[in-house]
XYZ file of C-alpha atoms in Angstrom:
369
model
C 84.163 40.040 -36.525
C 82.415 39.147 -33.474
C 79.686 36.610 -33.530
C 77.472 39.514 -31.560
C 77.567 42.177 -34.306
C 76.090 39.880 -36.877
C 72.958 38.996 -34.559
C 69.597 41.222 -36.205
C 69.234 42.140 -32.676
C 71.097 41.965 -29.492
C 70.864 38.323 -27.515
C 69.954 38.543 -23.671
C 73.615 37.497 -22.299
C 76.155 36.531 -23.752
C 76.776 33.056 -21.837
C 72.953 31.211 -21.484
C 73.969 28.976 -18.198
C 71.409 25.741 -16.683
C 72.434 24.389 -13.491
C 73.417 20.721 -13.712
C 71.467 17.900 -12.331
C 71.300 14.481 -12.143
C 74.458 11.825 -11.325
C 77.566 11.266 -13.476
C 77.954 7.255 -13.412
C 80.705 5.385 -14.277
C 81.212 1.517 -14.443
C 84.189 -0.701 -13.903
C 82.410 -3.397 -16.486
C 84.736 -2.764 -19.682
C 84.307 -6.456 -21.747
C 80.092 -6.803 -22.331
C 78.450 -4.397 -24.195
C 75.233 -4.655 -26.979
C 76.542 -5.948 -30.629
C 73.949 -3.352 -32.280
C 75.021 -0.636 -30.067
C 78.605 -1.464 -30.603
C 78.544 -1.852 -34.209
C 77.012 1.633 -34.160
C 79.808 3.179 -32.350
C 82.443 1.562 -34.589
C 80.315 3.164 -37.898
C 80.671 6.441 -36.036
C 84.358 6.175 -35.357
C 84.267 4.823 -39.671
C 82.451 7.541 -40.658
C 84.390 10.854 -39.257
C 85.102 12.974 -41.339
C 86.572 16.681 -41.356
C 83.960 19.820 -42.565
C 86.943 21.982 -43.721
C 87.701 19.471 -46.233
C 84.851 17.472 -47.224
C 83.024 20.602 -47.908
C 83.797 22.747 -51.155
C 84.239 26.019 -48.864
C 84.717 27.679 -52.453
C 81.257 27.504 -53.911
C 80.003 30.758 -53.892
C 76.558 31.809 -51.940
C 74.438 34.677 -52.627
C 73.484 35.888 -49.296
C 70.675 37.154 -51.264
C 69.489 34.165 -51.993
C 71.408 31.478 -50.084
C 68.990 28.795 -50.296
C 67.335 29.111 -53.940
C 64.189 27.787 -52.279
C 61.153 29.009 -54.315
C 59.307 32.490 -52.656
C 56.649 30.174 -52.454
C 58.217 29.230 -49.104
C 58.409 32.258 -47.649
C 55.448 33.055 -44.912
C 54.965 36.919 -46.513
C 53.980 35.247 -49.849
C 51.088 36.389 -51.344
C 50.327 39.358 -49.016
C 49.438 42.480 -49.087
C 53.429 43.211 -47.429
C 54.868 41.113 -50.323
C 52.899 42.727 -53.163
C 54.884 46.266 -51.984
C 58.042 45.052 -51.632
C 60.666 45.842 -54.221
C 63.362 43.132 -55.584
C 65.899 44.622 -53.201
C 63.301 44.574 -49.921
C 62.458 40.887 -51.420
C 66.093 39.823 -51.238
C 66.733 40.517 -48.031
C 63.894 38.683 -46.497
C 65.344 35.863 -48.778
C 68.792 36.531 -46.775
C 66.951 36.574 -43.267
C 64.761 33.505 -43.441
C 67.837 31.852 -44.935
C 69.603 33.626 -41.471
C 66.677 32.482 -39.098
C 66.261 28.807 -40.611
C 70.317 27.809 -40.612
C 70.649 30.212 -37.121
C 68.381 27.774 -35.608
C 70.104 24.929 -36.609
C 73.256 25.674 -35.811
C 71.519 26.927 -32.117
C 70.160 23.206 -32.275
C 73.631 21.618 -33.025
C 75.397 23.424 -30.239
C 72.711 21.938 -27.908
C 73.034 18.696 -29.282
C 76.297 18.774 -28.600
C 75.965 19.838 -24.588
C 73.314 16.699 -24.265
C 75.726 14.153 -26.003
C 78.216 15.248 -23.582
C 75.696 14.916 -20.720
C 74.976 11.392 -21.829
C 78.963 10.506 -21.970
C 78.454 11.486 -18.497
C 75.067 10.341 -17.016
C 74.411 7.108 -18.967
C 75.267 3.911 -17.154
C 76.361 1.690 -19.787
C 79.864 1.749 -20.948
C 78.560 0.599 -25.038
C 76.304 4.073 -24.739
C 79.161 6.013 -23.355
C 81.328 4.712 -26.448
C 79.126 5.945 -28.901
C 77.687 9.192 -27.012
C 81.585 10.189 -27.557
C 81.268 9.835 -30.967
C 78.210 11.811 -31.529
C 79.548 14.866 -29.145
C 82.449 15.236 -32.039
C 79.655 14.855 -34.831
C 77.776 17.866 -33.250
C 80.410 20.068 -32.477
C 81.345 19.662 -36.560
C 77.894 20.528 -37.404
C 77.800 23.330 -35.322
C 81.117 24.258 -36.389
C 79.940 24.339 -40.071
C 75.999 25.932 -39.601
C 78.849 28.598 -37.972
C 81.133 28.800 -40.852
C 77.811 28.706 -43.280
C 76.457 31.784 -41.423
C 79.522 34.122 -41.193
C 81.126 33.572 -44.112
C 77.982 32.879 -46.927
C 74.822 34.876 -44.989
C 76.723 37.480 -43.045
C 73.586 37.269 -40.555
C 72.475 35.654 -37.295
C 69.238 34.898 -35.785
C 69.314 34.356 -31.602
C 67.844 31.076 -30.193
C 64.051 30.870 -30.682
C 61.968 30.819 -27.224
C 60.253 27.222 -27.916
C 63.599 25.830 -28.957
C 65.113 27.182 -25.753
C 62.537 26.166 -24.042
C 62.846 22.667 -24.724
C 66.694 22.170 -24.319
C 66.163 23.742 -20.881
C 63.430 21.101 -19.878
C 66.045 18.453 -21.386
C 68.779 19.710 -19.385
C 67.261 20.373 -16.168
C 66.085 16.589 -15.905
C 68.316 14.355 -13.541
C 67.016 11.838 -14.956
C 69.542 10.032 -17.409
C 67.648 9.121 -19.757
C 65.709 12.975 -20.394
C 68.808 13.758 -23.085
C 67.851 11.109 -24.962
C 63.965 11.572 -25.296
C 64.803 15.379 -25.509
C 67.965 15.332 -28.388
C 67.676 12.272 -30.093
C 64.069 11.582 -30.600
C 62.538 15.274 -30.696
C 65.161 17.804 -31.605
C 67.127 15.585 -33.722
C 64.105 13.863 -35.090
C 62.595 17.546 -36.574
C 65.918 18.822 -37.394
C 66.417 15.595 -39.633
C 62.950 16.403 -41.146
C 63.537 19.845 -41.888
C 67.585 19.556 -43.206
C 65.666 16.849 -45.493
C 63.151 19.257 -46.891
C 65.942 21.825 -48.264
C 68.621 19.716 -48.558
C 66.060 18.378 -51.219
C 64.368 21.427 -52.944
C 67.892 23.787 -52.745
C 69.210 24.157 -56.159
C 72.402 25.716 -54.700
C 75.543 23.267 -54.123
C 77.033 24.336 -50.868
C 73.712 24.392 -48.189
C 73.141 20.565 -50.043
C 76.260 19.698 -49.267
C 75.831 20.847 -45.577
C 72.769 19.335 -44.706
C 73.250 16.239 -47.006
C 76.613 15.297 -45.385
C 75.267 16.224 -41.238
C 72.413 14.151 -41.863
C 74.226 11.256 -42.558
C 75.430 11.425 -39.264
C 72.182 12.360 -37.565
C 70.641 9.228 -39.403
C 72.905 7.705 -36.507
C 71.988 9.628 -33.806
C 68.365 9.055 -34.076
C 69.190 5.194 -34.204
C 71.095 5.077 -30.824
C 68.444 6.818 -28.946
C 66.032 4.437 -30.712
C 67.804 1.359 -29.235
C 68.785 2.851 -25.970
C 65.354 3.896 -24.765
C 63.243 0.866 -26.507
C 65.811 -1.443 -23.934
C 65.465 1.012 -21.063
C 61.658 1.640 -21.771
C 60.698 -2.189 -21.524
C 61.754 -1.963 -17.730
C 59.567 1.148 -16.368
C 56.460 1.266 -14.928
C 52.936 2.858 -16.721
C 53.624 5.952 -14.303
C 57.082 6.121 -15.938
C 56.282 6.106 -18.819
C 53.054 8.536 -18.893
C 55.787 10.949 -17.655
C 57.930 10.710 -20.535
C 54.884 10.872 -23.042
C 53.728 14.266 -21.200
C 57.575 15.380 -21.969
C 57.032 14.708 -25.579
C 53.402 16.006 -25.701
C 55.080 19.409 -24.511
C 58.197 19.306 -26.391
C 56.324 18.228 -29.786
C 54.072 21.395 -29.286
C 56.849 23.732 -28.615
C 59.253 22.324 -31.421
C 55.569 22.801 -33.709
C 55.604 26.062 -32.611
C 59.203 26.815 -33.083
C 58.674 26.848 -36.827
C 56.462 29.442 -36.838
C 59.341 32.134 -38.059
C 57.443 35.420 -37.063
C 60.499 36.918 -35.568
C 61.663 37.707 -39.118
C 58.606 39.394 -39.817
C 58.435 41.607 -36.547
C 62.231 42.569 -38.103
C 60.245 44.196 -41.251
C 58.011 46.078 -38.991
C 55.146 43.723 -39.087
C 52.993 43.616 -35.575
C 53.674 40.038 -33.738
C 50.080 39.119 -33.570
C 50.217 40.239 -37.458
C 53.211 38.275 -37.990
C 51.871 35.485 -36.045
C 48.354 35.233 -38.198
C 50.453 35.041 -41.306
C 52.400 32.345 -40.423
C 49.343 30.469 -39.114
C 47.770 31.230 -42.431
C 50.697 29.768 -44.662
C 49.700 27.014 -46.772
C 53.220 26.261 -47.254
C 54.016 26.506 -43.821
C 50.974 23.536 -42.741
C 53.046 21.202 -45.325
C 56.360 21.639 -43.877
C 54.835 21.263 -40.448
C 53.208 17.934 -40.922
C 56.306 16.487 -42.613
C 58.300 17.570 -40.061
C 57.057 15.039 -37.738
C 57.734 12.363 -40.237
C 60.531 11.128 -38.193
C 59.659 11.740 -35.238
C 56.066 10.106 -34.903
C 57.742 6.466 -35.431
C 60.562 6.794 -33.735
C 58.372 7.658 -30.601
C 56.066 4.561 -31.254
C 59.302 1.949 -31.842
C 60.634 3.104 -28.346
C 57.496 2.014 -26.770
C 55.593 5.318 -26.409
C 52.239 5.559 -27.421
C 49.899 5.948 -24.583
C 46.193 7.090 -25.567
C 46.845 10.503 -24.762
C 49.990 10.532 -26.747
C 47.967 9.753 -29.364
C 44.999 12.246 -29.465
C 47.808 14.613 -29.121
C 48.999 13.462 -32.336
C 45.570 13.173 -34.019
C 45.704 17.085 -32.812
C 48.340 17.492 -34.931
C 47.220 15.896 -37.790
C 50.304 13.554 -37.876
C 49.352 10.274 -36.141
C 48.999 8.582 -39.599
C 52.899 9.113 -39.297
C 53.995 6.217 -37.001
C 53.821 3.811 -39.961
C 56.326 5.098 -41.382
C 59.730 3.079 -41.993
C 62.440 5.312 -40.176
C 64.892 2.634 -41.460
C 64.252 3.490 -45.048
C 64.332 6.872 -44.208
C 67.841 6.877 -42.875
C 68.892 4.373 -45.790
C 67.809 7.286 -48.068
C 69.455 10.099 -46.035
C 72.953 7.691 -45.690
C 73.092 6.986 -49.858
C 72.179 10.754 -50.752
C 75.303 11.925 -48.932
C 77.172 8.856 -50.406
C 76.272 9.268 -54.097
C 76.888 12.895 -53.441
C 80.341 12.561 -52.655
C 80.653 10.210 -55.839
C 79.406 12.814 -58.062
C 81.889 15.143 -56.771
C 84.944 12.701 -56.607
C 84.225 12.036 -60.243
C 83.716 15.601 -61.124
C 87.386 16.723 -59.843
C 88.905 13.541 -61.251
C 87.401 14.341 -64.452
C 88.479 17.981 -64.133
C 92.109 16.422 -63.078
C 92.248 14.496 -65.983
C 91.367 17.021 -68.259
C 94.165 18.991 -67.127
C 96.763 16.682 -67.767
C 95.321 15.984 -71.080
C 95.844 19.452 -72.010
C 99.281 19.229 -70.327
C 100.208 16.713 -72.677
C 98.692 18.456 -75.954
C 100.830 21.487 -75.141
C 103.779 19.614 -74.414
C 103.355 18.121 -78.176
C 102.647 21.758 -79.681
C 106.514 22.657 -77.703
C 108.335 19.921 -79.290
């Protein structure tokens, strides 16, 4: 089945194209690079791994309820449109947040993917170009799994959101080499970590954990090589320079806020937009998962060397500037021994399972004799 016919409603073209600016560099310097940056590039080459096996495609998902999050977290909640809805009607809102959450991801992913290939090309260095390689395999796995995830378990795909499309345009359209980064790495990849974190730990189903605890692993990466990159490149621009980049992330932190917003699934129940709108506005729920959204982000921007005074009224807009104390190392420790201790729970699991079997073998064999 086409990818089209499971889309709630029809997408504007089928190809979304961005004309191509900005220089591809190369350099004939092959022996020097950055031991940090290096070392990173030789834990992404260690840590590739292969989403048709890694991943327990078997688990079964009710597309029902895909997630198992509690209704709590759904923007209808509580209103008058909730308090009609049957179990059935219920259900499948479950199935279409589920759809729009994981649709933008995977959306996200395949844009990641485009800007780590722009970087392979644009970036001068030949350390950044190592691991930008790297990283442009990571996201095409993601988005090759969000993909699987969506056709095989949901059955249901939401188009790109405006603000998210928005935002990778702006990133894409910059010639300047260094827009990727600030645009991907830091913002995209810096809420995406956020919100994979805040399912991967309140899902009670085994597959989506899986997912999102295994691809954040490798964004916990990702995030650190744009953190290294730009705090080197940063320390060399101008004030000027640099108030540009903070008005890119002023924008882009707005429009990624607004992204989450989710009143497309609501206009697809027949709710009114500025209806639809008001109740996501109005979600308690909703004001949570915003503000720890930019849990990652809010440092990272302040280690690179961002934080400009109208950077941060923006933030104290926000109600998240308290966030750039927070230890982004510990939070990618965290994210790097979830997905480890997961994989040692399930290792152990078959090998028990394995063992078992031949146990039984054996008693069998003993009953035959």
């Amino acid at each position: 089945m086409s990818t089209h016919d499971l889309y709630v409603h029809e997408t504007d073209a089928p190809l979304w194209q961005i004309p191509a600016t900005g220089n591809a560099r190369f350099t004939w310097e092959y022996d020097d690079g950055r031991d940090r940056l290096l070392a990173l590039y030789q834990k992404g080459k260690d840590k590739q791994w292969d989403g048709q096996r890694r991943i327990d495609w078997d688990l079964e998902v009710d597309p029902y309820d895909p997630l198992g999050t509690p209704d709590e977290a759904l923007t209808l909640y509580g209103t008058p449109y909730w308090d009609k809805m049957n179990e059935a009607e219920r259900a499948e809102l479950r199935r279409h947040y589920a759809s729009w959450q994981f649709s933008q991801f995977l959306h996200g992913e395949q844009g990641a993917m485009v800007c780590a290939a722009r970087i392979v090309e644009s970036v001068p260095d030949m350390d950044a170009k190592f691991y930008s390689a790297t990283q442009t395999m990571d996201e095409a796995r993601h988005a090759e799994i969000y993909g699987r995830f969506l056709h095989e378990k949901v059955g249901m795909l939401y188009p790109i959101n405006d603000n998210l499309q928005s935002l990778l345009d702006d990133t894409l359209r910059d010639s300047r080499w260094d827009m990727p980064y600030l645009g991907m790495q830091v913002l995209i990849e810096g809420l995406a970590l956020a919100a994979f974190g805040m399912i991967r730990d309140t899902t009670d189903k085994p597959l989506p954990k899986q997912i999102l605890a295994y691809v954040m692993q490798d964004e916990a990466r990702h995030v650190a090589f744009g953190r290294m990159a730009l705090r080197d490149y940063y320390k060399q621009l101008t004030d000027a320079e640099l108030r540009e980049r903070e008005e890119f992330v002023i924008e882009g932190c707005y429009l990624m806020r607004d992204r989450l917003k989710g009143a497309e699934v609501l206009e697809n129940f027949g709710i009114p937009h500025a209806e639809a709108d008001a109740y996501s506005e109005q979600s308690e729920f909703l004001q949570l998962f915003r503000k720890l959204l930019f849990s990652r982000i809010v440092p990272c921007v302040r280690d690179i060397g961002l934080w400009g005074e109208r950077l941060q009224r923006a933030y104290v807009d926000m109600g998240v500037f308290d966030m750039g104390d927070h230890n982004l190392d510990q939070l990618m420790a965290q994210d790097e021994e979830i997905a480890e201790k997961l994989d040692a729970e399930r290792f152990a699991a078959e090998e028990a399972e394995r063992t078992a079997e031949v146990a039984e073998a054996i008693e069998e064999g003993k009953t035959l004799q």
